Short mmCIF file of C-alpha atoms in Angstrom, two decimals:
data_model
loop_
_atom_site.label_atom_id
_atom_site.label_comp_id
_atom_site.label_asym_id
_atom_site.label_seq_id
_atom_site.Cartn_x
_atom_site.Cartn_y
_atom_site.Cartn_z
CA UNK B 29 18.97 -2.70 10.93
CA UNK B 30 19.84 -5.96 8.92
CA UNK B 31 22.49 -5.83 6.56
CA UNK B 32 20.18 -6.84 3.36
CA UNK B 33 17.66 -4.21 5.10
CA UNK B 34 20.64 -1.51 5.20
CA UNK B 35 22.00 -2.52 1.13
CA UNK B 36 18.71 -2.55 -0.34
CA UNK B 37 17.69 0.58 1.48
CA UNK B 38 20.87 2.21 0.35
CA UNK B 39 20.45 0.91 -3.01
CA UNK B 40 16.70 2.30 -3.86
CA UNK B 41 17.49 5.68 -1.15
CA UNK B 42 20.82 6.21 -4.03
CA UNK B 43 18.49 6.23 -6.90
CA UNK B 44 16.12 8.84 -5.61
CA UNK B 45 18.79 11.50 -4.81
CA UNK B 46 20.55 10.86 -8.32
CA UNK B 47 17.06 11.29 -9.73
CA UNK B 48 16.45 14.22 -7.53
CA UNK B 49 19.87 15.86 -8.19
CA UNK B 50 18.92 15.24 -12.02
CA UNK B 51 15.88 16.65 -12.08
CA UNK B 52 15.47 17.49 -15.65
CA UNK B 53 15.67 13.74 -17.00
CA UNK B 54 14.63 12.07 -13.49
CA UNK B 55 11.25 10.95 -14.98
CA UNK B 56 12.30 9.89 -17.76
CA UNK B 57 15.48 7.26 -16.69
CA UNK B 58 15.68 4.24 -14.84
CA UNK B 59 17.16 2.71 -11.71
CA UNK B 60 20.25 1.05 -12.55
CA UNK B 61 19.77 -2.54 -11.38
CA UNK B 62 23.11 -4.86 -10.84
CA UNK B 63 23.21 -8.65 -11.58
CA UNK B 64 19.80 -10.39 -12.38
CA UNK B 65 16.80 -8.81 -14.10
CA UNK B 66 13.89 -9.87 -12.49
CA UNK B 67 10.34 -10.69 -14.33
CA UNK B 68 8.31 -7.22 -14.91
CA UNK B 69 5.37 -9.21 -14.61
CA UNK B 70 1.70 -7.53 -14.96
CA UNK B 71 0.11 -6.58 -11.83
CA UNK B 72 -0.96 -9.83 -9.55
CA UNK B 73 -3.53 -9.62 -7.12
CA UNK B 74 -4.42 -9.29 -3.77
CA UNK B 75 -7.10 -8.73 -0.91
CA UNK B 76 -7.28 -6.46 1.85
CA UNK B 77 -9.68 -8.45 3.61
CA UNK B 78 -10.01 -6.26 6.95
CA UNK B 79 -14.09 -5.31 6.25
CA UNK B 80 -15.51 -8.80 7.42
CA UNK B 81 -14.74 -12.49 8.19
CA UNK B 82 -14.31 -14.38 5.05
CA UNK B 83 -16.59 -17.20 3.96
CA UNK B 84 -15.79 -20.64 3.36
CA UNK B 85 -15.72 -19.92 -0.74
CA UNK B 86 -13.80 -16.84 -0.30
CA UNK B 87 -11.09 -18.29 1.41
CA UNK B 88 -11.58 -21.34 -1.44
CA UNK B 89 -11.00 -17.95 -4.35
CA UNK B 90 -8.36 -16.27 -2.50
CA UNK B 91 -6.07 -19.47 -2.56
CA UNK B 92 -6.59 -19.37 -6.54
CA UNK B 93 -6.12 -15.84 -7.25
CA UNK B 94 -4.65 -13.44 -4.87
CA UNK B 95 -0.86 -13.45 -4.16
CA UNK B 96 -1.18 -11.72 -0.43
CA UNK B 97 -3.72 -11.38 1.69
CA UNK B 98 -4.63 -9.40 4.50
CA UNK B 99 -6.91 -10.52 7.12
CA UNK B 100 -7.71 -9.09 10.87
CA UNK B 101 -5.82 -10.86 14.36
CA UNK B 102 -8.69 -13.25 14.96
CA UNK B 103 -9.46 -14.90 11.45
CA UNK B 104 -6.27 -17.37 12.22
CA UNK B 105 -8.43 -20.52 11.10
CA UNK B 106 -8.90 -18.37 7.65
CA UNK B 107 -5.56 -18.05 7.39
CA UNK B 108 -4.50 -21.73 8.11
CA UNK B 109 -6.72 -22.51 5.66
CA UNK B 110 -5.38 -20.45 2.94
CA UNK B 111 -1.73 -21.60 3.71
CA UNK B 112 -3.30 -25.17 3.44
CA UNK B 113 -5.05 -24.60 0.03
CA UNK B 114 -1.75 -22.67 -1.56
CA UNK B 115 0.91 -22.59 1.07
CA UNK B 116 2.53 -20.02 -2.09
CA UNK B 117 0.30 -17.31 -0.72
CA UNK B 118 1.26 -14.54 2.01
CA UNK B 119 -0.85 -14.12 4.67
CA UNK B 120 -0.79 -10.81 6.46
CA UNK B 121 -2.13 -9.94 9.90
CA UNK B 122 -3.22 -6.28 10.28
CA UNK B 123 -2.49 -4.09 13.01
CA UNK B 124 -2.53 -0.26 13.37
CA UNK B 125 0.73 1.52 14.35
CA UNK B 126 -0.62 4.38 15.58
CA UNK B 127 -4.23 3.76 17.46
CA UNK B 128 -5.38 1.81 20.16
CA UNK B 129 -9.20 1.25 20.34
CA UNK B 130 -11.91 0.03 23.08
CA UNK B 131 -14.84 -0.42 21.03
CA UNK B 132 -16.63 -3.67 21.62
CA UNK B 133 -14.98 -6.31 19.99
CA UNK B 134 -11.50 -4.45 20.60
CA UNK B 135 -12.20 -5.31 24.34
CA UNK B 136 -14.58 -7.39 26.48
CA UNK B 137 -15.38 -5.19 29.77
CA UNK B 138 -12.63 -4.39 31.32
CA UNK B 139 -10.32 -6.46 29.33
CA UNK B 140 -8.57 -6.24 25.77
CA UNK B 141 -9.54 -8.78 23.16
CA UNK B 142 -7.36 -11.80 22.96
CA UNK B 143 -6.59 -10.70 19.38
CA UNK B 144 -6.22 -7.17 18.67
CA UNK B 145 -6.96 -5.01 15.77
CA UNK B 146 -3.87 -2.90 17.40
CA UNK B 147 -0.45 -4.06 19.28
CA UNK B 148 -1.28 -2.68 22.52
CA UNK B 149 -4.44 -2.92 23.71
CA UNK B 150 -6.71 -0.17 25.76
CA UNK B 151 -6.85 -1.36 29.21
CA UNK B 152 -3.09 -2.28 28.96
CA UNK B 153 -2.38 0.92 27.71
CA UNK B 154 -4.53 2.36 30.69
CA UNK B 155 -2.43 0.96 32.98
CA UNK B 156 0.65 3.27 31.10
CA UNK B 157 -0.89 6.56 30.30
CA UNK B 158 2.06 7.66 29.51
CA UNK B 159 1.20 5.89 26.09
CA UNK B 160 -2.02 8.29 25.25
CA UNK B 161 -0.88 11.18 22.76
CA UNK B 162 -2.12 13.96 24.61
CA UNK B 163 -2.89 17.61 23.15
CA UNK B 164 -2.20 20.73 24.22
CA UNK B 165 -5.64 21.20 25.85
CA UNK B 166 -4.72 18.05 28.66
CA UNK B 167 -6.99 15.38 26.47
CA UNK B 168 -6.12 12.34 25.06
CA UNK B 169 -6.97 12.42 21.07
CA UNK B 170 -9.48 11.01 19.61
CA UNK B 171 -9.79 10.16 16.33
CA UNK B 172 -12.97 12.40 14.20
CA UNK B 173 -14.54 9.64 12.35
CA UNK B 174 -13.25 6.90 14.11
CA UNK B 175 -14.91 6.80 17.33
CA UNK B 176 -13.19 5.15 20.05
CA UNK B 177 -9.26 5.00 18.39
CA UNK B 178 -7.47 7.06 20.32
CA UNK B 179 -3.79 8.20 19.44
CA UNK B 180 -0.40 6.85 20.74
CA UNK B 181 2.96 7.81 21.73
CA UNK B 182 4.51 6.09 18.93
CA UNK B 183 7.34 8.42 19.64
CA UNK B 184 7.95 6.72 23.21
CA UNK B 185 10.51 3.96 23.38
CA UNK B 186 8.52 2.00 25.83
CA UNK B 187 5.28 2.01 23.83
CA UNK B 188 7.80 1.04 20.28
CA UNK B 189 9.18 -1.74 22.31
CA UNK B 190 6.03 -2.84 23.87
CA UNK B 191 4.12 -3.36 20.36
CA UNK B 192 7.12 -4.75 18.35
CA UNK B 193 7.54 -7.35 20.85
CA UNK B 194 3.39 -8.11 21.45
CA UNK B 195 3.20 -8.57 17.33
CA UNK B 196 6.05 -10.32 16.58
CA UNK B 197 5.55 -12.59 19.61
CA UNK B 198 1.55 -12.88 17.75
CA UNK B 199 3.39 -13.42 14.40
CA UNK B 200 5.22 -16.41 15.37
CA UNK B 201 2.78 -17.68 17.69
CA UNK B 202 -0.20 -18.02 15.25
CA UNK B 203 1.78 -18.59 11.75
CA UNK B 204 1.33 -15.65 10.05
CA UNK B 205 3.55 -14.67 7.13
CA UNK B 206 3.92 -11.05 8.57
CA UNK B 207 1.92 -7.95 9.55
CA UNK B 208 0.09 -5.23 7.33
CA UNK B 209 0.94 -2.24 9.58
CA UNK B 210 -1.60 0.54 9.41
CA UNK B 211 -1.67 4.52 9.62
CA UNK B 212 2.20 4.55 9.33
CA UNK B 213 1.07 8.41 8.03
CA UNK B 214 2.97 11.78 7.74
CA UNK B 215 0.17 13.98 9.29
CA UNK B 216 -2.19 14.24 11.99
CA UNK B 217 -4.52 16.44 10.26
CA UNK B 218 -6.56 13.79 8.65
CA UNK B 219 -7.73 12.02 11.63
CA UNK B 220 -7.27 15.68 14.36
CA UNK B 221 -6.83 19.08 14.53
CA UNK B 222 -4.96 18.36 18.08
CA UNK B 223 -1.25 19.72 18.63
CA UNK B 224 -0.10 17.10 20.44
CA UNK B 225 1.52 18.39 24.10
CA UNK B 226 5.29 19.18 23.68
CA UNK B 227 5.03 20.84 20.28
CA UNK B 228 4.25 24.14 19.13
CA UNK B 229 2.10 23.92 16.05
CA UNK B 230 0.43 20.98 13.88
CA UNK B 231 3.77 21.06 11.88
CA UNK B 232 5.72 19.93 14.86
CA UNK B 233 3.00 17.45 16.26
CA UNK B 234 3.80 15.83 12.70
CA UNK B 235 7.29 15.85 12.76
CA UNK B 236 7.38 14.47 16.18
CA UNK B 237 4.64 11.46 14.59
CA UNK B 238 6.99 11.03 11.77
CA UNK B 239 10.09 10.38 13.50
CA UNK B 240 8.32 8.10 15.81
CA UNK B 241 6.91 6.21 13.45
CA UNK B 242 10.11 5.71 11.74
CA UNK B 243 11.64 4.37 14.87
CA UNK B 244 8.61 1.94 15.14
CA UNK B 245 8.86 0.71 11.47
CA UNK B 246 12.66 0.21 12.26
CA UNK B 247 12.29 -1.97 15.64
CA UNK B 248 9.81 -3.89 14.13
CA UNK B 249 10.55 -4.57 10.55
CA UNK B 250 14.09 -6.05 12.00
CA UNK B 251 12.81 -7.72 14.56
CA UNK B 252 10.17 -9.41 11.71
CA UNK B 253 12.84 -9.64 9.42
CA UNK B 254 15.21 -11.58 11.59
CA UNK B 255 12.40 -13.91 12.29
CA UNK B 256 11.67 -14.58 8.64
CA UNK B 257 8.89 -12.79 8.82
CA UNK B 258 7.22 -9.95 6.62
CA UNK B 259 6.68 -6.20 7.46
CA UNK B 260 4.13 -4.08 4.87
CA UNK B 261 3.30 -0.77 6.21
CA UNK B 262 0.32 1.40 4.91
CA UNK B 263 2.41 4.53 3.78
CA UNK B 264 0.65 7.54 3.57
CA UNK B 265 1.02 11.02 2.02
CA UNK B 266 4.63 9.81 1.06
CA UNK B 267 4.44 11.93 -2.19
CA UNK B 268 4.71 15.04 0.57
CA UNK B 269 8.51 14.15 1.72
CA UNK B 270 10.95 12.91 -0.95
CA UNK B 271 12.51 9.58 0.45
CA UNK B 272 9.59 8.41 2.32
CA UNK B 273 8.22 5.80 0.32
CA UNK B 274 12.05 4.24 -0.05
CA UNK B 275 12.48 4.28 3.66
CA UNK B 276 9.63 2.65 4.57
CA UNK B 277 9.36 0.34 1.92
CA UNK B 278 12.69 -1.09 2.87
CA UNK B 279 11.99 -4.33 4.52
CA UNK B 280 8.62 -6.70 2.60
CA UNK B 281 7.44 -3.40 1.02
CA UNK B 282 4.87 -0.77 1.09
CA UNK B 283 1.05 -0.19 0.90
CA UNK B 284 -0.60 2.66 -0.73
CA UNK B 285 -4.40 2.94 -0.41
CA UNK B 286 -5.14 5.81 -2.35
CA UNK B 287 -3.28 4.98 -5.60
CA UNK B 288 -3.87 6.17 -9.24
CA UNK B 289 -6.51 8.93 -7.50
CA UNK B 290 -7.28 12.32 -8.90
CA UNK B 291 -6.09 15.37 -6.72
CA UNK B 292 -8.87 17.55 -5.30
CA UNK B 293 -7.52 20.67 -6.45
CA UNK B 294 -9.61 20.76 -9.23
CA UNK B 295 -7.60 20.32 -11.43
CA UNK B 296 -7.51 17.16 -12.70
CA UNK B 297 -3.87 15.37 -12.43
CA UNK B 298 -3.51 12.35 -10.73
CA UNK B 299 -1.79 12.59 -6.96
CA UNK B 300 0.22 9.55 -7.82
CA UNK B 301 2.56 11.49 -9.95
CA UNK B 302 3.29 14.35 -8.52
CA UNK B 303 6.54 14.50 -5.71
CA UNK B 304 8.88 12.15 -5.89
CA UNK B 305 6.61 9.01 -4.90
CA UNK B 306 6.21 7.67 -8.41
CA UNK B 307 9.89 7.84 -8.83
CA UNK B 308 10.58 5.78 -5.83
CA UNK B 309 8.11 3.42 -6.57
CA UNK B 310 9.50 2.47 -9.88
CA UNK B 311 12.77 2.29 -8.16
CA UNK B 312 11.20 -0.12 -5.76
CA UNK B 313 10.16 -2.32 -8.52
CA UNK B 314 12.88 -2.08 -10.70
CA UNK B 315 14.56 -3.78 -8.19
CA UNK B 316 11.92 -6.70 -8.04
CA UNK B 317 12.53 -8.10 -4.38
CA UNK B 318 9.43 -6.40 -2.40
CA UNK B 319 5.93 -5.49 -2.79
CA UNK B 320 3.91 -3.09 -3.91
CA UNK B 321 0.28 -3.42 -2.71
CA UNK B 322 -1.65 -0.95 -4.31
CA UNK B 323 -5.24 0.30 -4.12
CA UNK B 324 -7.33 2.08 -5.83
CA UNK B 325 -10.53 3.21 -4.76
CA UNK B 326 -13.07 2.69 -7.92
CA UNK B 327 -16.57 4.33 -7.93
CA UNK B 328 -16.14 4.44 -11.80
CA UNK B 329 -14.32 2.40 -14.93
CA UNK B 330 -12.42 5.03 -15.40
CA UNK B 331 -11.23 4.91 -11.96
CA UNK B 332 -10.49 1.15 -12.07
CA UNK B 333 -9.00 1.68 -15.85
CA UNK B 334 -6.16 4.49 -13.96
CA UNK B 335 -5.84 2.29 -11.30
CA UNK B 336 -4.89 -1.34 -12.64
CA UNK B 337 -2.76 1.06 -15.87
CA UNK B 338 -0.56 3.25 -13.24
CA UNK B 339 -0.27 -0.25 -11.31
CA UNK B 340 0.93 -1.49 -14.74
CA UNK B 341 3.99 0.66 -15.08
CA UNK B 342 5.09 -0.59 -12.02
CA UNK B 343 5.69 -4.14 -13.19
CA UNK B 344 7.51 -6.57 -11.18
CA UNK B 345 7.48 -10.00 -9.74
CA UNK B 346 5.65 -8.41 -6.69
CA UNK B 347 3.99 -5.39 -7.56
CA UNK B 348 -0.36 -6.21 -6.79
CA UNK B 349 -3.34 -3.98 -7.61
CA UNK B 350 -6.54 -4.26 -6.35
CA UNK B 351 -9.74 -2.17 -7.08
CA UNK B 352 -11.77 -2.18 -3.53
CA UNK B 353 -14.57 0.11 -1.77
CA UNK B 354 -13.70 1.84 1.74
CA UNK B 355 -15.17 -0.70 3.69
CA UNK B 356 -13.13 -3.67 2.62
CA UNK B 357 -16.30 -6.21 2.97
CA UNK B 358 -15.55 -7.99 -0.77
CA UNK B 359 -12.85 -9.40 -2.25
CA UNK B 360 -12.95 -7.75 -5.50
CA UNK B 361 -11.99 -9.05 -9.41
CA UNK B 362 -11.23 -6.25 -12.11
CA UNK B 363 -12.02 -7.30 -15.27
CA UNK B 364 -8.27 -5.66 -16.35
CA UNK B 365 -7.11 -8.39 -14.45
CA UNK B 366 -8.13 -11.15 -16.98
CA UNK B 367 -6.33 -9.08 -19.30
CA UNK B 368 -3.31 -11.24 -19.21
CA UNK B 369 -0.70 -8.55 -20.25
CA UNK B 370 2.11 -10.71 -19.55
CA UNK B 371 5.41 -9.49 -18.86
CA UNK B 372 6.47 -6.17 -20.08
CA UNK B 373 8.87 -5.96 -22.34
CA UNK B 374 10.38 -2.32 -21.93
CA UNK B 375 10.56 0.11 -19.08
CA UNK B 376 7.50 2.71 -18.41
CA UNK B 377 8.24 5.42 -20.55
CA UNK B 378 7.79 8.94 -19.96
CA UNK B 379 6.65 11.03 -23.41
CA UNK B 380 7.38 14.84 -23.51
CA UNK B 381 3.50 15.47 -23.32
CA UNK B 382 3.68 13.74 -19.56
CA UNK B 383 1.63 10.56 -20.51
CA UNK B 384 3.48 7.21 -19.65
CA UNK B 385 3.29 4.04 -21.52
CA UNK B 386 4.07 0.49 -21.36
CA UNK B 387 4.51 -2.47 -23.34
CA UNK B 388 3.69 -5.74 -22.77
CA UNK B 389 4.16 -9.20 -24.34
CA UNK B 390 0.29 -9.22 -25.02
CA UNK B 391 -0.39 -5.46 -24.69
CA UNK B 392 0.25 -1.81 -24.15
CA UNK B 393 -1.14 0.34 -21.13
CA UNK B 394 -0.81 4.30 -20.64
CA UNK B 395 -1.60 6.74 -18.35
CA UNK B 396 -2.70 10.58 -18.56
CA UNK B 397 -1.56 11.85 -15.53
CA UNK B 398 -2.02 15.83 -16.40
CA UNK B 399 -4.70 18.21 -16.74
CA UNK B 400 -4.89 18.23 -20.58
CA UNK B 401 -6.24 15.35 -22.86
CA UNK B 402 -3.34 14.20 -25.44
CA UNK B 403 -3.38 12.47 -28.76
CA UNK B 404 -1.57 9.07 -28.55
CA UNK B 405 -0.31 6.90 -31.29
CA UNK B 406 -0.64 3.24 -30.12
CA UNK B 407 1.56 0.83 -31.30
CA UNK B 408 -0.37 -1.59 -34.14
CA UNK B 409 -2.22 -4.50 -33.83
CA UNK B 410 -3.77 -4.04 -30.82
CA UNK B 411 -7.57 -4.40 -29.85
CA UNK B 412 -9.87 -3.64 -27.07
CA UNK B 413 -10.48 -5.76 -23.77
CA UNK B 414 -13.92 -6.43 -25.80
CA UNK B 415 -11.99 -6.85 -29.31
CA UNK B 416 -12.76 -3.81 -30.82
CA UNK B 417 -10.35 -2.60 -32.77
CA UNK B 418 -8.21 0.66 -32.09
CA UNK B 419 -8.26 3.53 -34.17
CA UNK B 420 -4.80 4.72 -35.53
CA UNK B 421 -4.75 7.56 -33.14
CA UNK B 422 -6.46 8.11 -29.71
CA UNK B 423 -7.63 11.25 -27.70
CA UNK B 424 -6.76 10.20 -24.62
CA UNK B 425 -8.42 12.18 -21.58
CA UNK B 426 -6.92 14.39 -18.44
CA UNK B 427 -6.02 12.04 -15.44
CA UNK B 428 -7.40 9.06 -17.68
CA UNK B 429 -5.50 5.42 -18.95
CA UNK B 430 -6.28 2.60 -21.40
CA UNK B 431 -5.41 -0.87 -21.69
CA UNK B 432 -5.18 -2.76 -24.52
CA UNK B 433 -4.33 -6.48 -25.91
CA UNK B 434 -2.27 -7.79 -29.06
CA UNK B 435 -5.36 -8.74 -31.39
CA UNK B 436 -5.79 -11.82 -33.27
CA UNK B 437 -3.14 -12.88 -35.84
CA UNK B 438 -3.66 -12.72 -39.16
#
């Protein structure tokens, strides 16, 4: 591991066991950051553009308002377009950690694609079978709902090797900024109910996953970092194991697809907050020098309101929010994003009722994570996105947010 990978990992991994150790006041302090402040800027944008080839004008929009974007192996003329229209912007390539796939497009016969969706492709893998995960029953694993992406070995030093060194040799190659690294997860379960040969139970197939994928992230995010190039895995289920989101956050940054989402437990708090991912992420941005892409899967306002608001307590010079659908076909524009917050001008604060709040230079934000609706007191002067004014007090709902703007002087 680099030595600016091993400080800054030290330096955000410090913060969470202090804040862990001090549980009582852990949610309500803040990392202690050393030499410069940066810019708590409101949420940029970006695009996880993985659904579809982009057209001509949405390359021509992306240059103007996204800050990263992500785009599959084989769009390389979008993305030497993009670097041409705002050579500013980071363009991402995206390949899955843990899958390889042989669905058409993925290969052509009996060959692999010349660009990949994955790092290794299926007929090279073939000729290593050693590189299928393989359950308990003798089959390779398939995954349910994703027909045709079929489990690795991400465990196995060969296979680590042999994808670090395909992507990053892809990286340089073709110009990309870095690579969006997918299904760095913490559990089988979501994609099989295999135990993967070797282990005893689903708990150990995960563990075994885990650690693998830890080596992976570490192999390749020095190898990209040493190159000058960026590493942004898709973390998953990091709220589950304090210290997960820090680790693997460590080099560019993190993804989280499923941010600012209501738990299905019924009862109504959002899964953002709970564990300790939250805490790391605020540790991550406190410290201003990686990103945060975040997503939040809107089928409502409300949705979109919790979304770009939780993003909004995350403030930094890199922290991005998008609203998106599953299938990633549209770049996508929130109307919160025209709110022009500007930069914040205190840390997220934590109130004793659980809400969190945020001021800006043009506005306040705050989140309801719990299961109970509580009155708020918003600080004066402030308006609606529409202009309305904002009564003295508001009822704000369970697992709900609002975002507001300084109104018009007087």
């Amino acid at each position: 591991m680099s030595e600016k990978s091993l400080i800054r990992r030290f330096a955000v991994v410090a913060f969470v066991l202090l804040s862990s150790a001090c549980a009582v006041s852990a949610a309500e302090s803040d990392p202690i950051i050393t030499g410069p402040i940066p810019k708590a800027l409101a949420p940029c944008a970006w695009w996880y553009g993985i659904g579809d080839s982009p057209s001509a004008w949405e390359i021509r929009a992306a240059a103007k308002h996204y800050d990263v974007v992500v785009l599959n192996a084989w769009e390389t003329a979008a993305m030497r377009k993009l670097h041409e229209l705002n050579p500013e912007v980071k363009v991402l390539v995206y390949k899955d950690f843990s899958s390889t796939r042989n669905y058409s497009g993925a290969v052509e016969g009996d060959r692999d694609a010349q660009y990949l969706p994955t790092g290794i492709g299926y007929n090279a893998a073939e000729r290593t079978p050693g590189w299928f995960a393989i359950s308990t029953l003798g089959q390779r694993i398939e995954w349910n709902g994703y027909p045709k992406h079929w489990q690795m070995t991400v465990w196995d030093p060969a296979y680590q090797k042999a994808w670090a060194d395909a992507v990053v040799s892809e990286v340089l190659r073709e110009g990309w900024d870095g690579v969006l690294a997918d299904n760095d997860f913490s559990s089988l379960k979501y994609y099989s109910s295999s135990v993967i040969a070797g282990t005893a139970d689903a708990a150990g197939s995960d563990r075994l996953l885990r650690d693998g994928l830890d080596g992976m992230l570490e192999l390749t995010g020095d190898a990209l970092e040493k190159a000058g190039k960026m590493l942004v895995p898709n973390v998953s289920e990091s709220q589950l194991t304090p210290g997960r989101w820090s680790a693997h956050s460590r080099y560019a940054g993190a993804m989280e697809e499923n941010f600012g989402l209501r738990g299905d437990d019924g009862t109504g708090e959002l899964i953002t907050f709970q564990g300790n991912q939250f805490k790391e992420q605020r540790a991550q941005a406190a410290l201003g020098e990686s990103w945060l892409l975040l997503i939040t899967h809107t089928k409502s306002d409300r949705e979109e309101r919790v979304g770009y608001a939780s993003a909004a307590l995350l403030a930094s010079p890199h922290t991005c929010w998008t609203r998106a659908q599953p299938d990633y076909k549209n770049p996508y524009w929130s109307t919160y994003q025209d709110a022009r917050l500007g930069e914040a001008v205190e840390t997220a604060n934590r109130l004793p009722s659980g809400v969190w709040n945020r001021r800006y230079s043009n506005g306040w934000v705050a989140v309801n994570p719990t299961k109970t609706s509580v009155l708020l007191t918003p600080p004066p002067g402030l308006v609606t996105l529409r202009g309305e004014p904002v009564p003295p007090q508001l009822d704000l709902p369970a697992a709900d947010a609002v975002v507001l703007v300084n109104g018009p002087r007087r």
